[in-house]
Short mmCIF file of C-alpha atoms in Angstrom, two decimals:
data_model
loop_
_atom_site.label_atom_id
_atom_site.label_comp_id
_atom_site.label_asym_id
_atom_site.label_seq_id
_atom_site.Cartn_x
_atom_site.Cartn_y
_atom_site.Cartn_z
CA LEU A 238 -0.02 -0.15 0.05
CA LEU A 239 0.97 3.60 -0.42
CA ASN A 240 2.05 5.87 2.41
CA ARG A 241 0.23 8.70 4.09
CA ARG A 242 2.22 11.42 2.53
CA TYR A 243 1.40 10.18 -1.06
CA LEU A 244 -2.42 10.04 -0.02
CA GLN A 245 -2.36 13.53 1.38
CA GLU A 246 -1.01 14.87 -1.95
CA ARG A 247 -3.39 12.93 -4.30
CA MET A 248 -6.33 14.48 -1.62
CA ASN A 249 -4.96 18.04 -2.34
CA GLU A 250 -5.09 17.31 -6.14
CA GLU A 251 -8.50 15.76 -5.86
CA VAL A 252 -9.74 18.70 -3.68
CA ASN A 253 -8.77 21.07 -6.06
CA ARG A 254 -10.48 18.97 -8.87
CA CYS A 255 -13.64 18.82 -7.00
CA LYS A 256 -13.58 22.59 -6.58
CA ARG A 257 -12.88 23.20 -10.13
CA TYR A 258 -15.20 20.88 -11.66
CA ASP A 259 -17.75 20.29 -8.87
CA SER A 260 -17.04 16.65 -8.93
CA PRO A 261 -17.82 14.42 -5.97
CA MET A 262 -15.01 12.76 -3.83
CA SER A 263 -15.34 10.52 -0.71
CA PHE A 264 -12.68 9.24 1.97
CA LEU A 265 -12.67 6.24 4.05
CA MET A 266 -10.97 5.78 7.29
CA ILE A 267 -10.80 2.03 8.11
CA ASP A 268 -9.73 0.28 11.52
CA ILE A 269 -9.28 -3.25 12.21
CA ASP A 270 -11.58 -4.05 15.17
CA ASP A 271 -9.66 -5.11 18.40
CA PHE A 272 -6.29 -5.37 16.71
CA LYS A 273 -4.47 -4.74 19.80
CA SER A 274 -5.95 -7.78 21.28
CA TYR A 275 -5.19 -9.92 18.26
CA ASN A 276 -1.34 -8.56 18.35
CA ASP A 277 -1.31 -9.13 22.18
CA LEU A 278 -2.78 -12.74 22.09
CA ASN A 279 -1.02 -14.18 18.80
CA GLY A 280 2.24 -12.00 18.52
CA HIS A 281 3.24 -9.27 16.11
CA GLN A 282 4.29 -11.75 13.39
CA ALA A 283 0.74 -12.63 13.37
CA GLY A 284 -0.36 -9.02 13.42
CA ASP A 285 1.90 -8.16 10.41
CA GLN A 286 0.24 -11.07 8.44
CA ALA A 287 -3.23 -9.81 9.53
CA LEU A 288 -2.45 -6.37 8.29
CA GLN A 289 -1.19 -7.83 4.90
CA ILE A 290 -4.27 -9.93 4.46
CA THR A 291 -6.43 -6.95 5.14
CA ALA A 292 -4.49 -4.58 2.66
CA HIS A 293 -5.24 -7.36 0.02
CA CYS A 294 -8.93 -7.46 0.90
CA LEU A 295 -9.20 -3.60 0.55
CA LYS A 296 -7.29 -3.52 -2.76
CA VAL A 297 -9.24 -6.20 -4.33
CA ALA A 298 -12.39 -4.12 -3.47
CA LEU A 299 -11.00 -0.94 -5.15
CA ARG A 300 -11.21 0.54 -8.60
CA SER A 301 -8.12 1.72 -10.44
CA ALA A 302 -8.64 5.39 -9.69
CA ASP A 303 -8.84 4.73 -6.04
CA VAL A 304 -6.03 5.54 -3.44
CA ALA A 305 -5.43 3.01 -0.56
CA CYS A 306 -2.78 3.61 2.11
CA ARG A 307 -1.60 2.39 5.53
CA TYR A 308 -2.77 5.44 7.48
CA GLY A 309 -1.10 4.24 10.84
CA GLY A 310 -1.14 1.36 13.12
CA GLU A 311 -4.11 -0.57 12.10
CA GLU A 312 -5.85 2.12 10.35
CA PHE A 313 -6.25 2.56 6.51
CA GLY A 314 -7.26 5.68 4.46
CA ILE A 315 -8.96 5.23 1.09
CA LEU A 316 -9.55 8.07 -1.31
CA LEU A 317 -12.34 7.62 -3.77
CA PRO A 318 -12.20 10.36 -6.51
CA HIS A 319 -15.41 11.16 -8.49
CA THR A 320 -17.31 9.05 -5.99
CA PRO A 321 -20.53 10.29 -4.18
CA LEU A 322 -21.42 9.17 -0.69
CA SER A 323 -23.77 6.53 -1.84
CA GLU A 324 -21.44 4.64 -4.07
CA ALA A 325 -18.64 4.98 -1.28
CA SER A 326 -20.94 3.30 1.13
CA VAL A 327 -21.32 0.40 -1.46
CA ILE A 328 -17.60 0.11 -1.78
CA ALA A 329 -17.00 0.26 2.05
CA GLU A 330 -19.69 -2.39 2.55
CA ARG A 331 -18.11 -4.61 -0.02
CA MET A 332 -14.60 -4.16 2.02
CA ARG A 333 -16.35 -4.97 5.25
CA GLN A 334 -17.95 -8.01 4.05
CA ARG A 335 -14.75 -9.17 2.42
CA VAL A 336 -12.75 -8.97 5.58
CA ALA A 337 -15.32 -10.44 7.75
CA GLU A 338 -15.52 -13.58 5.37
CA THR A 339 -11.83 -13.93 5.03
CA VAL A 340 -10.40 -16.77 7.26
CA TYR A 341 -7.30 -15.13 9.38
CA PRO A 342 -4.90 -17.07 11.14
CA HIS A 343 -6.00 -16.91 14.72
CA GLY A 344 -9.17 -14.80 13.61
CA LYS A 345 -11.40 -17.21 15.93
CA SER A 346 -9.38 -15.59 19.19
CA GLN A 347 -11.16 -12.28 18.37
CA PRO A 348 -14.09 -11.19 20.51
CA ILE A 349 -16.49 -11.35 17.50
CA GLY A 350 -14.84 -14.81 16.17
CA GLY A 351 -13.25 -13.42 13.20
CA VAL A 352 -11.37 -10.11 11.99
CA THR A 353 -13.63 -7.29 11.14
CA LEU A 354 -13.46 -3.61 10.18
CA SER A 355 -15.16 -0.62 11.38
CA ILE A 356 -15.44 2.12 8.64
CA GLY A 357 -16.08 5.87 8.54
CA ILE A 358 -16.84 7.54 5.46
CA SER A 359 -16.73 11.53 4.66
CA THR A 360 -17.64 13.04 1.36
CA PHE A 361 -16.37 16.56 -0.04
CA HIS A 362 -18.86 19.30 0.48
CA LYS A 363 -19.11 23.16 1.26
CA ASN A 364 -18.01 22.45 5.02
CA VAL A 365 -15.71 19.46 4.45
CA ASP A 366 -13.56 21.11 1.73
CA THR A 367 -9.92 20.27 2.38
CA PRO A 368 -8.16 17.10 3.02
CA ASP A 369 -7.79 17.83 6.76
CA ARG A 370 -11.38 18.17 7.20
CA MET A 371 -12.36 15.20 5.12
CA ILE A 372 -9.99 13.07 7.23
CA ALA A 373 -11.32 14.73 10.55
CA ALA A 374 -14.85 13.88 9.37
CA ALA A 375 -14.21 10.33 8.52
CA ASP A 376 -12.25 9.94 11.56
CA ARG A 377 -15.50 11.03 13.69
CA ALA A 378 -17.61 8.76 11.70
CA LEU A 379 -15.22 5.63 12.47
CA TYR A 380 -15.38 6.70 16.08
CA ASN A 381 -18.85 6.41 16.05
CA ALA A 382 -18.83 3.00 14.25
CA LYS A 383 -16.64 1.73 17.03
CA ARG A 384 -18.80 3.37 19.69
CA LYS A 385 -21.85 1.71 18.36
CA GLY A 386 -20.47 -1.73 18.49
CA LYS A 387 -17.65 -2.21 15.77
CA ASN A 388 -17.89 -4.25 12.53
CA ARG A 389 -19.91 -1.47 10.83
CA ILE A 390 -19.86 1.48 8.54
CA GLU A 391 -20.85 5.14 9.65
CA LEU A 392 -21.30 8.13 7.52
CA HIS A 393 -20.19 11.59 8.48
CA GLN A 394 -23.31 13.52 9.10
CA GLU A 395 -23.30 17.27 8.90
CA ARG A 396 -24.92 18.85 11.80
CA VAL A 397 -27.20 21.69 10.70
CA PRO A 398 -27.21 24.71 13.24
CA LYS A 399 -30.52 25.23 14.69
CA GLU A 400 -32.19 28.52 13.72
CA ARG A 401 -32.14 31.11 16.42
CA GLY A 402 -35.09 32.81 17.44
CA ARG A 403 -37.62 30.35 16.42
#
Protein backbone atom coordinates (compact mmCIF):
# COMPACT_ATOMS: atom_id res chain seq x y z
CA LEU A 1 0.00 0.00 0.00
CA LEU A 2 0.98 3.60 -0.48
CA ASN A 3 2.09 5.86 2.34
CA ARG A 4 0.21 8.61 4.14
CA ARG A 5 2.23 11.39 2.51
CA TYR A 6 1.27 10.24 -0.99
CA LEU A 7 -2.36 10.08 0.10
CA GLN A 8 -2.18 13.67 1.35
CA GLU A 9 -0.74 14.83 -2.00
CA ARG A 10 -3.45 13.03 -3.97
CA MET A 11 -6.16 14.40 -1.69
CA ASN A 12 -4.91 17.94 -2.33
CA GLU A 13 -5.09 17.30 -6.09
CA GLU A 14 -8.57 15.80 -5.86
CA VAL A 15 -9.92 18.59 -3.63
CA ASN A 16 -8.75 21.10 -6.24
CA ARG A 17 -10.43 19.04 -8.95
CA CYS A 18 -13.67 18.87 -6.92
CA LYS A 19 -13.70 22.64 -6.47
CA ARG A 20 -12.91 23.28 -10.13
CA TYR A 21 -15.31 20.78 -11.72
CA ASP A 22 -17.88 20.31 -8.94
CA SER A 23 -17.19 16.58 -8.93
CA PRO A 24 -17.81 14.26 -5.97
CA MET A 25 -15.13 12.66 -3.82
CA SER A 26 -15.30 10.47 -0.73
CA PHE A 27 -12.82 9.29 1.87
CA LEU A 28 -12.85 6.15 4.02
CA MET A 29 -11.07 5.78 7.34
CA ILE A 30 -10.83 2.09 8.18
CA ASP A 31 -9.77 0.42 11.41
CA ILE A 32 -9.28 -3.27 12.19
CA ASP A 33 -11.47 -3.98 15.20
CA ASP A 34 -9.72 -5.15 18.38
CA PHE A 35 -6.37 -5.33 16.60
CA LYS A 36 -4.39 -4.67 19.77
CA SER A 37 -5.85 -7.77 21.40
CA TYR A 38 -5.13 -9.77 18.21
CA ASN A 39 -1.50 -8.62 18.36
CA ASP A 40 -1.22 -9.24 22.11
CA LEU A 41 -2.69 -12.76 21.87
CA ASN A 42 -0.94 -13.90 18.70
CA GLY A 43 2.28 -11.89 18.46
CA HIS A 44 3.47 -9.16 16.15
CA GLN A 45 4.31 -11.53 13.31
CA ALA A 46 0.69 -12.70 13.21
CA GLY A 47 -0.39 -9.05 13.45
CA ASP A 48 1.78 -8.14 10.47
CA GLN A 49 0.28 -11.03 8.52
CA ALA A 50 -3.24 -9.85 9.43
CA LEU A 51 -2.38 -6.35 8.18
CA GLN A 52 -1.16 -7.80 4.87
CA ILE A 53 -4.28 -9.93 4.45
CA THR A 54 -6.48 -6.92 5.23
CA ALA A 55 -4.58 -4.69 2.79
CA HIS A 56 -5.11 -7.31 0.07
CA CYS A 57 -8.85 -7.50 0.84
CA LEU A 58 -9.13 -3.72 0.58
CA LYS A 59 -7.17 -3.48 -2.68
CA VAL A 60 -9.29 -6.17 -4.34
CA ALA A 61 -12.44 -4.15 -3.60
CA LEU A 62 -11.07 -0.93 -5.13
CA ARG A 63 -11.19 0.54 -8.61
CA SER A 64 -8.09 1.61 -10.52
CA ALA A 65 -8.47 5.35 -9.71
CA ASP A 66 -8.91 4.78 -5.96
CA VAL A 67 -5.98 5.40 -3.62
CA ALA A 68 -5.39 3.16 -0.58
CA CYS A 69 -2.76 3.74 2.06
CA ARG A 70 -1.78 2.50 5.46
CA TYR A 71 -2.68 5.49 7.56
CA GLY A 72 -1.04 4.32 10.77
CA GLY A 73 -1.12 1.33 13.11
CA GLU A 74 -4.13 -0.72 12.09
CA GLU A 75 -5.78 2.17 10.22
CA PHE A 76 -6.14 2.53 6.48
CA GLY A 77 -7.19 5.59 4.48
CA ILE A 78 -8.89 5.28 1.11
CA LEU A 79 -9.51 8.12 -1.31
CA LEU A 80 -12.38 7.56 -3.74
CA PRO A 81 -12.21 10.20 -6.51
CA HIS A 82 -15.39 10.93 -8.51
CA THR A 83 -17.40 9.02 -5.91
CA PRO A 84 -20.56 10.25 -4.20
CA LEU A 85 -21.46 9.10 -0.70
CA SER A 86 -23.95 6.48 -1.92
CA GLU A 87 -21.31 4.77 -4.06
CA ALA A 88 -18.69 5.07 -1.31
CA SER A 89 -21.06 3.24 1.04
CA VAL A 90 -21.36 0.34 -1.40
CA ILE A 91 -17.56 0.11 -1.75
CA ALA A 92 -17.10 0.27 2.03
CA GLU A 93 -19.65 -2.49 2.59
CA ARG A 94 -17.91 -4.66 -0.01
CA MET A 95 -14.64 -4.22 1.92
CA ARG A 96 -16.25 -4.88 5.30
CA GLN A 97 -17.86 -8.08 4.04
CA ARG A 98 -14.71 -9.31 2.29
CA VAL A 99 -12.66 -8.97 5.49
CA ALA A 100 -15.40 -10.54 7.64
CA GLU A 101 -15.58 -13.54 5.27
CA THR A 102 -11.79 -14.00 5.05
CA VAL A 103 -10.23 -16.66 7.24
CA TYR A 104 -7.34 -15.16 9.20
CA PRO A 105 -4.81 -17.19 11.16
CA HIS A 106 -5.96 -16.94 14.79
CA GLY A 107 -9.07 -15.02 13.71
CA LYS A 108 -11.31 -17.15 15.91
CA SER A 109 -9.56 -15.66 18.96
CA GLN A 110 -11.10 -12.25 18.17
CA PRO A 111 -14.04 -11.11 20.33
CA ILE A 112 -16.47 -11.44 17.40
CA GLY A 113 -14.91 -14.75 16.30
CA GLY A 114 -13.15 -13.28 13.29
CA VAL A 115 -11.37 -10.19 12.03
CA THR A 116 -13.71 -7.28 11.30
CA LEU A 117 -13.52 -3.64 10.21
CA SER A 118 -15.11 -0.43 11.33
CA ILE A 119 -15.32 2.22 8.61
CA GLY A 120 -16.03 5.95 8.68
CA ILE A 121 -16.98 7.76 5.47
CA SER A 122 -16.82 11.44 4.61
CA THR A 123 -17.58 13.19 1.37
CA PHE A 124 -16.47 16.51 -0.11
CA HIS A 125 -18.94 19.38 0.34
CA LYS A 126 -18.98 23.04 1.34
CA ASN A 127 -18.16 22.43 5.03
CA VAL A 128 -15.80 19.50 4.42
CA ASP A 129 -13.69 21.06 1.71
CA THR A 130 -10.05 20.35 2.59
CA PRO A 131 -8.13 17.09 2.99
CA ASP A 132 -7.78 17.71 6.74
CA ARG A 133 -11.52 18.29 7.15
CA MET A 134 -12.34 15.19 5.11
CA ILE A 135 -9.99 13.07 7.20
CA ALA A 136 -11.33 14.53 10.46
CA ALA A 137 -14.94 13.93 9.36
CA ALA A 138 -14.20 10.31 8.38
CA ASP A 139 -12.36 9.83 11.67
CA ARG A 140 -15.40 11.07 13.63
CA ALA A 141 -17.62 8.69 11.67
CA LEU A 142 -15.15 5.85 12.39
CA TYR A 143 -15.29 6.70 16.10
CA ASN A 144 -19.10 6.45 15.93
CA ALA A 145 -18.84 3.04 14.24
CA LYS A 146 -16.59 1.83 17.06
CA ARG A 147 -18.87 3.32 19.72
CA LYS A 148 -21.94 1.65 18.20
CA GLY A 149 -20.45 -1.83 18.40
CA LYS A 150 -17.78 -2.17 15.68
CA ASN A 151 -17.97 -4.23 12.46
CA ARG A 152 -20.02 -1.49 10.84
CA ILE A 153 -19.96 1.56 8.59
CA GLU A 154 -20.90 5.07 9.67
CA LEU A 155 -21.31 8.13 7.48
CA HIS A 156 -20.23 11.59 8.52
CA GLN A 157 -23.41 13.51 9.19
CA GLU A 158 -23.19 17.26 8.86
CA ARG A 159 -24.76 19.00 11.83
CA VAL A 160 -27.23 21.62 10.72
CA PRO A 161 -27.25 24.58 13.13
CA LYS A 162 -30.62 25.29 14.73
CA GLU A 163 -32.18 28.57 13.68
CA ARG A 164 -32.13 31.15 16.45
CA GLY A 165 -35.24 32.96 17.60
CA ARG A 166 -37.72 30.40 16.30
